[in-house]
C-alpha positions as CSV (number, residue, x, y, z in Angstrom):
1,M,36.9,115.4,41.5
2,K,40.2,114.6,39.8
3,S,40.7,111.3,41.6
4,L,37.1,110.2,41.4
5,S,36.8,110.9,37.7
6,R,40.0,108.9,37.0
7,L,38.7,106.0,39.1
8,A,35.5,105.9,37.1
9,L,37.2,105.6,33.8
10,P,38.0,101.8,33.9
11,K,34.4,100.9,34.6
12,V,33.1,103.1,31.8
13,F,35.7,101.7,29.3
14,S,34.9,98.1,30.4
15,V,31.2,98.6,29.5
16,L,32.0,100.3,26.2
17,T,34.5,97.7,25.2
18,L,32.1,94.8,25.9
19,S,29.3,96.5,24.0
20,L,31.5,97.2,21.0
21,A,32.8,93.6,21.1
22,L,29.2,92.2,20.9
23,A,28.3,94.7,18.2
24,S,31.3,94.3,15.9
25,G,32.5,90.8,16.6
26,L,35.8,91.5,18.4
27,T,37.6,88.5,19.7
28,A,37.3,87.6,23.4
29,A,40.9,88.5,24.0
30,D,40.2,92.0,22.6
31,A,37.2,92.5,24.8
32,D,38.3,90.8,27.9
33,A,40.4,93.6,29.6
34,R,41.5,92.5,33.0
35,T,41.0,94.5,36.2
36,L,43.3,94.1,39.1
37,N,42.1,95.2,42.6
38,F,44.4,97.5,44.5
39,S,43.7,97.9,48.2
40,T,44.9,100.9,50.1
41,P,44.3,102.4,53.5
42,A,44.6,105.9,52.1
43,P,41.5,108.2,51.8
44,P,40.7,109.4,48.2
45,T,41.9,112.9,48.8
46,D,43.8,115.3,46.6
47,R,47.4,114.8,47.8
48,P,50.7,114.2,46.0
49,T,51.0,110.5,46.9
50,N,47.5,109.8,45.6
51,D,48.5,111.7,42.4
52,A,51.5,109.4,42.1
53,L,49.3,106.3,42.6
54,L,46.8,107.4,40.1
55,W,49.6,108.2,37.6
56,W,50.9,104.7,38.0
57,A,47.4,103.1,37.5
58,D,46.9,105.2,34.4
59,E,50.4,104.2,33.1
60,V,49.7,100.5,33.6
61,E,46.5,100.7,31.5
62,K,48.2,102.9,28.9
63,R,51.4,100.8,28.5
64,T,49.5,97.5,28.4
65,E,47.2,99.0,25.8
66,G,44.2,98.4,27.9
67,S,44.8,94.7,28.7
68,I,45.2,95.6,32.4
69,S,43.4,98.2,34.4
70,I,43.7,99.0,38.1
71,K,40.7,99.5,40.4
72,I,41.7,101.3,43.6
73,H,39.8,100.4,46.8
74,W,40.3,103.3,49.3
75,L,40.2,103.4,53.1
76,Q,40.7,99.7,53.7
77,S,37.4,98.9,52.0
78,L,38.8,95.7,50.5
79,V,41.4,94.6,53.0
80,K,42.3,95.9,56.5
81,Y,45.8,97.4,56.3
82,K,47.2,95.1,59.1
83,D,46.0,92.2,57.0
84,A,47.3,93.4,53.7
85,A,50.0,90.7,53.2
86,R,47.5,88.0,54.0
87,G,44.9,89.6,51.8
88,V,47.3,89.6,48.8
89,K,48.4,86.0,49.4
90,S,44.8,84.8,49.6
91,G,43.8,86.8,46.5
92,V,41.2,89.0,48.2
93,A,43.4,91.8,46.9
94,D,45.5,91.5,43.8
95,I,47.8,94.3,44.9
96,A,48.3,96.2,48.2
97,P,50.8,98.2,50.1
98,M,51.9,96.7,53.5
99,T,54.1,97.6,56.4
100,P,56.4,94.7,57.1
101,E,56.6,95.1,60.8
102,Y,52.9,93.9,61.1
103,T,54.0,90.5,59.8
104,M,57.6,90.2,61.0
105,A,57.0,86.6,62.2
106,Q,56.4,85.6,58.5
107,N,58.9,88.0,56.9
108,P,61.8,88.7,59.3
109,L,64.1,90.0,56.5
110,L,61.5,92.4,55.1
111,A,60.8,93.7,58.6
112,L,64.4,95.1,58.6
113,S,63.4,97.7,56.1
114,S,61.9,99.8,59.0
115,T,64.4,101.7,61.1
116,E,64.4,103.4,64.5
117,T,67.6,105.4,64.0
118,G,69.4,106.8,61.0
119,P,68.0,109.0,58.2
120,G,64.3,109.4,58.1
121,D,64.3,111.0,54.6
122,N,61.9,109.3,52.2
123,Y,64.2,109.1,49.2
124,V,67.3,108.2,51.2
125,A,65.6,105.2,52.9
126,T,63.8,103.9,49.8
127,E,66.9,104.1,47.5
128,A,69.1,102.6,50.2
129,W,66.7,99.6,50.6
130,R,66.5,99.1,46.9
131,R,70.3,98.9,46.7
132,A,70.7,96.7,49.8
133,S,67.9,94.3,48.8
134,E,68.3,94.0,45.1
135,N,69.0,90.4,44.0
136,F,69.4,89.4,47.7
137,E,68.3,85.8,47.3
138,P,67.2,85.1,50.9
139,L,64.8,88.0,50.6
140,L,63.5,86.8,47.2
141,E,62.9,83.4,48.8
142,E,60.9,85.1,51.6
143,Y,58.7,86.9,49.0
144,R,58.0,83.5,47.4
145,R,56.9,82.1,50.7
146,M,54.6,85.1,51.2
147,G,53.0,84.2,47.9
148,A,53.7,87.7,46.6
149,R,56.0,89.8,44.4
150,P,57.2,93.3,45.2
151,I,56.2,95.8,42.4
152,G,57.1,99.0,44.3
153,F,58.1,100.4,47.6
154,Y,58.4,103.8,49.3
155,S,59.2,105.2,52.7
156,S,56.9,106.8,55.2
157,G,59.6,109.4,55.8
158,A,60.0,111.5,58.9
159,R,58.8,109.9,62.2
160,V,56.9,112.1,64.7
161,N,55.6,111.6,68.2
162,M,52.0,112.8,68.4
163,S,50.3,113.2,71.8
164,S,47.5,114.9,73.7
165,T,49.1,115.2,77.1
166,R,52.6,116.7,76.7
167,P,55.3,116.7,74.0
168,Y,57.4,113.5,74.0
169,L,60.8,115.2,73.6
170,T,62.7,112.4,75.4
171,P,61.6,109.0,76.7
172,D,61.2,110.5,80.2
173,D,58.2,112.5,78.9
174,F,56.0,109.4,78.6
175,K,55.1,109.6,82.3
176,G,52.9,106.5,82.3
177,D,50.9,107.4,79.1
178,K,49.3,104.8,76.8
179,V,51.2,105.1,73.6
180,R,51.3,103.2,70.3
181,L,55.0,102.3,69.9
182,T,56.8,100.6,67.1
183,P,58.0,97.1,67.9
184,R,61.6,98.2,68.5
185,S,60.4,101.0,70.7
186,V,58.5,98.5,72.7
187,N,61.8,96.6,73.2
188,A,63.5,99.8,74.1
189,A,60.8,100.5,76.7
190,N,61.4,97.1,78.3
191,I,65.2,97.4,78.2
192,N,65.3,100.9,79.6
193,N,62.2,100.7,81.9
194,W,60.4,103.6,80.2
195,D,57.3,104.6,82.1
196,V,54.9,103.9,79.3
197,T,52.1,101.5,78.5
198,P,52.5,100.3,74.8
199,V,49.4,99.8,72.8
200,N,49.4,97.8,69.6
201,I,47.1,99.4,66.9
202,T,47.6,100.3,63.2
203,F,47.9,103.9,62.1
204,A,44.5,103.7,60.4
205,D,43.0,103.5,63.9
206,F,45.0,106.3,65.5
207,Y,42.2,108.9,65.2
208,S,39.5,106.9,66.9
209,A,41.9,105.6,69.5
210,M,43.1,109.1,70.4
211,E,39.5,110.4,70.3
212,R,38.3,107.7,72.7
213,G,41.3,108.0,75.0
214,T,42.4,104.4,74.2
215,I,45.8,105.9,73.7
216,D,47.4,109.2,74.8
217,G,49.9,109.3,71.9
218,A,51.6,107.5,69.1
219,Q,54.7,107.2,67.1
220,S,53.5,108.1,63.7
221,Y,54.7,109.7,60.4
222,L,54.5,113.4,59.5
223,Y,53.0,112.9,56.0
224,L,50.1,110.8,57.4
225,M,48.9,113.3,60.0
226,A,47.1,115.7,57.6
227,P,45.1,113.2,55.4
228,Y,44.1,111.3,58.5
229,K,43.3,114.5,60.4
230,H,45.4,113.4,63.4
231,N,45.9,117.1,64.4
232,E,42.2,117.1,65.4
233,V,43.0,114.7,68.2
234,S,46.6,115.7,69.1
235,D,47.9,118.8,70.9
236,Y,51.6,118.2,70.4
237,V,53.8,116.9,67.6
238,V,57.5,116.2,67.9
239,E,59.6,115.7,64.7
240,T,62.3,113.3,65.6
241,D,64.3,113.0,62.4
242,L,65.0,109.4,63.4
243,G,63.9,106.3,61.6
244,Q,61.2,105.5,59.1
245,S,59.0,102.7,57.9
246,L,59.2,101.2,54.5
247,V,55.9,100.4,52.7
248,V,56.1,97.5,50.2
249,V,53.6,97.2,47.4
250,L,52.9,93.5,46.8
251,M,51.2,91.7,43.9
252,N,49.8,88.2,44.4
253,E,52.3,85.7,43.0
254,R,49.7,83.7,41.1
255,V,48.4,86.9,39.5
256,W,51.9,87.9,38.5
257,G,52.5,84.5,36.9
258,S,49.3,84.8,34.9
259,L,50.5,88.0,33.2
260,S,52.1,87.9,29.8
261,D,55.7,88.7,29.4
262,E,54.8,92.1,28.0
263,E,52.5,92.9,30.9
264,Q,55.1,91.9,33.5
265,K,57.7,94.1,31.7
266,V,55.3,97.1,32.1
267,F,55.3,96.6,35.9
268,E,59.0,96.1,36.0
269,D,59.7,99.2,33.9
270,L,57.3,101.3,36.1
271,L,59.0,100.3,39.4
272,P,61.8,102.8,39.4
273,E,59.5,105.6,38.1
274,Y,56.9,104.8,40.7
275,I,59.5,104.7,43.5
276,E,60.8,108.2,42.5
277,R,57.4,109.7,42.2
278,M,56.2,108.3,45.5
279,T,59.3,109.4,47.4
280,K,59.1,112.9,45.9
281,A,55.4,113.0,46.7
282,G,56.2,111.9,50.3
283,L,58.6,114.7,50.8
284,E,56.2,117.2,49.4
285,E,53.4,115.9,51.7
286,A,55.7,116.1,54.8
287,A,56.4,119.8,54.0
288,M,52.7,120.4,53.5
289,A,51.8,118.6,56.6
290,K,54.2,120.5,58.8
291,D,52.8,123.8,57.5
292,L,49.2,122.7,58.1
293,L,49.9,121.4,61.6
294,I,51.4,124.6,62.7
295,N,49.0,127.0,60.9
296,H,45.7,125.2,60.8
297,P,43.0,127.7,61.6
298,T,41.1,125.4,64.0
299,Y,43.3,122.5,64.9
300,A,46.9,123.8,65.1
301,V,49.3,121.9,67.3
302,E,52.4,122.8,69.2
303,Y,55.2,121.6,66.9
304,F,58.7,120.7,68.2
305,E,61.9,119.5,66.6
306,L,64.5,117.6,68.7
307,D,67.7,119.3,69.6
308,D,71.0,117.3,69.5
309,K,70.8,116.4,73.2
310,Q,67.2,115.1,73.0
311,K,68.0,113.2,69.8
312,Q,70.9,111.5,71.6
313,A,68.7,110.4,74.4
314,W,66.4,108.5,72.0
315,E,69.4,107.1,70.1
316,K,71.0,105.9,73.3
317,D,67.9,104.0,74.4
318,L,67.0,102.7,70.9
319,A,70.5,101.3,70.1
320,P,70.3,98.1,72.2
321,A,66.7,97.6,71.1
322,T,67.8,97.7,67.5
323,E,70.6,95.2,68.2
324,Q,68.1,92.9,69.9
325,Y,65.7,93.3,67.0
326,V,68.2,92.3,64.4
327,A,69.4,89.4,66.6
328,D,65.8,88.1,66.9
329,R,65.3,88.4,63.2
330,A,68.6,86.5,62.7
331,K,67.2,83.6,64.8
332,Q,64.4,83.4,62.2
333,N,66.7,83.8,59.3
334,P,70.5,84.0,59.6
335,A,70.7,86.3,56.6
336,A,69.1,89.1,58.7
337,T,72.5,90.3,60.0
338,E,74.0,90.7,56.5
339,L,70.9,92.5,55.2
340,H,70.8,94.9,58.1
341,E,74.5,95.8,57.6
342,R,74.0,96.2,53.8
343,F,71.0,98.5,54.5
344,F,72.7,100.8,57.0
345,D,75.8,101.1,54.8
346,A,73.5,102.0,51.9
347,L,71.7,104.6,54.1
348,Q,74.9,106.5,54.7
349,E,76.0,106.2,51.1
350,V,72.7,107.6,49.7
351,K,72.6,110.3,52.4
352,K,76.0,111.5,51.3
353,E,75.0,111.5,47.6
354,V,71.9,113.6,48.4
355,A,73.9,116.0,50.5
356,E,76.5,116.5,47.6
357,Q,74.2,116.2,44.5
358,G,70.6,116.7,45.6
359,Y,67.7,114.5,44.8
360,P,67.6,112.7,41.4
361,W,64.7,114.9,40.2
362,D,66.8,118.0,41.0
363,R,69.7,116.7,38.9
364,K,67.7,116.4,35.7
């Protein structure tokens, strides 16, 4: 009820504002509050990341004094998630989160934000990317070519292997299964001759694909399993503690340019707050998801965490694939090598800070 009631407010206020304008002679500027359409693949459930999104939408309206309101379109109802970048550029959606690896041909630098190895912590990855990419001109130019402007980003956090046949504790456990793999894992499969059939689908389609038997498993993310009910179609979940995928929230560049200086400043000021809230919410959801997956009364799964030897097996096979991935992106844009190095240096830097000082919200 909380999320639905909030979503209804902008519509109600728009009608009331227009009625009052006609009755009392308010100027067109006063009455003409602008609504921006935000497309998301997420379901409108009661969860920390949705709370963070709804907080952000409320803050936009409050801080612009009602000149901007955000209408959230849930469950890919406005734009399919894999088409989010194109949907924002075309103006079908004014704002949408997107996973850069779906469009790496168009944005090779942004695609480097997703990792196969290294820390999978939501905050560590997001803050490291912020530091590595801030004012990096080749990336800013890439955004301009995309016809979009980043107004937020957050990490998917801990990666998991979900499956219905057996737990994927090492690459040897695939045993010919049909599995949705990340692009770099597809490369690793080819380089190392994994006995697996890669299938390319988006996470929003995991449930139906697992249910129909189109795939036997998938590389996914812990915090997504509960809201998308992936435990209903999986028997095994392996927490890898390796890699993560960054989600970038894009605004159409023409829409951004049409905002007043004051309205643009609202979005700029909200960016660090939105990042912190989303990363904290992601960590909370990961903990909630793990508990639910293990203790669900009907659809509990067998849950595994990799030991050091198993983790090293993945890292060994993924290392050459990562090198090839960066090299391929560098063919598209030579700045890829520098950005990759900046990002991995920042990952270690932020990981150390968190180990010594805790998360920012714990320091306050």
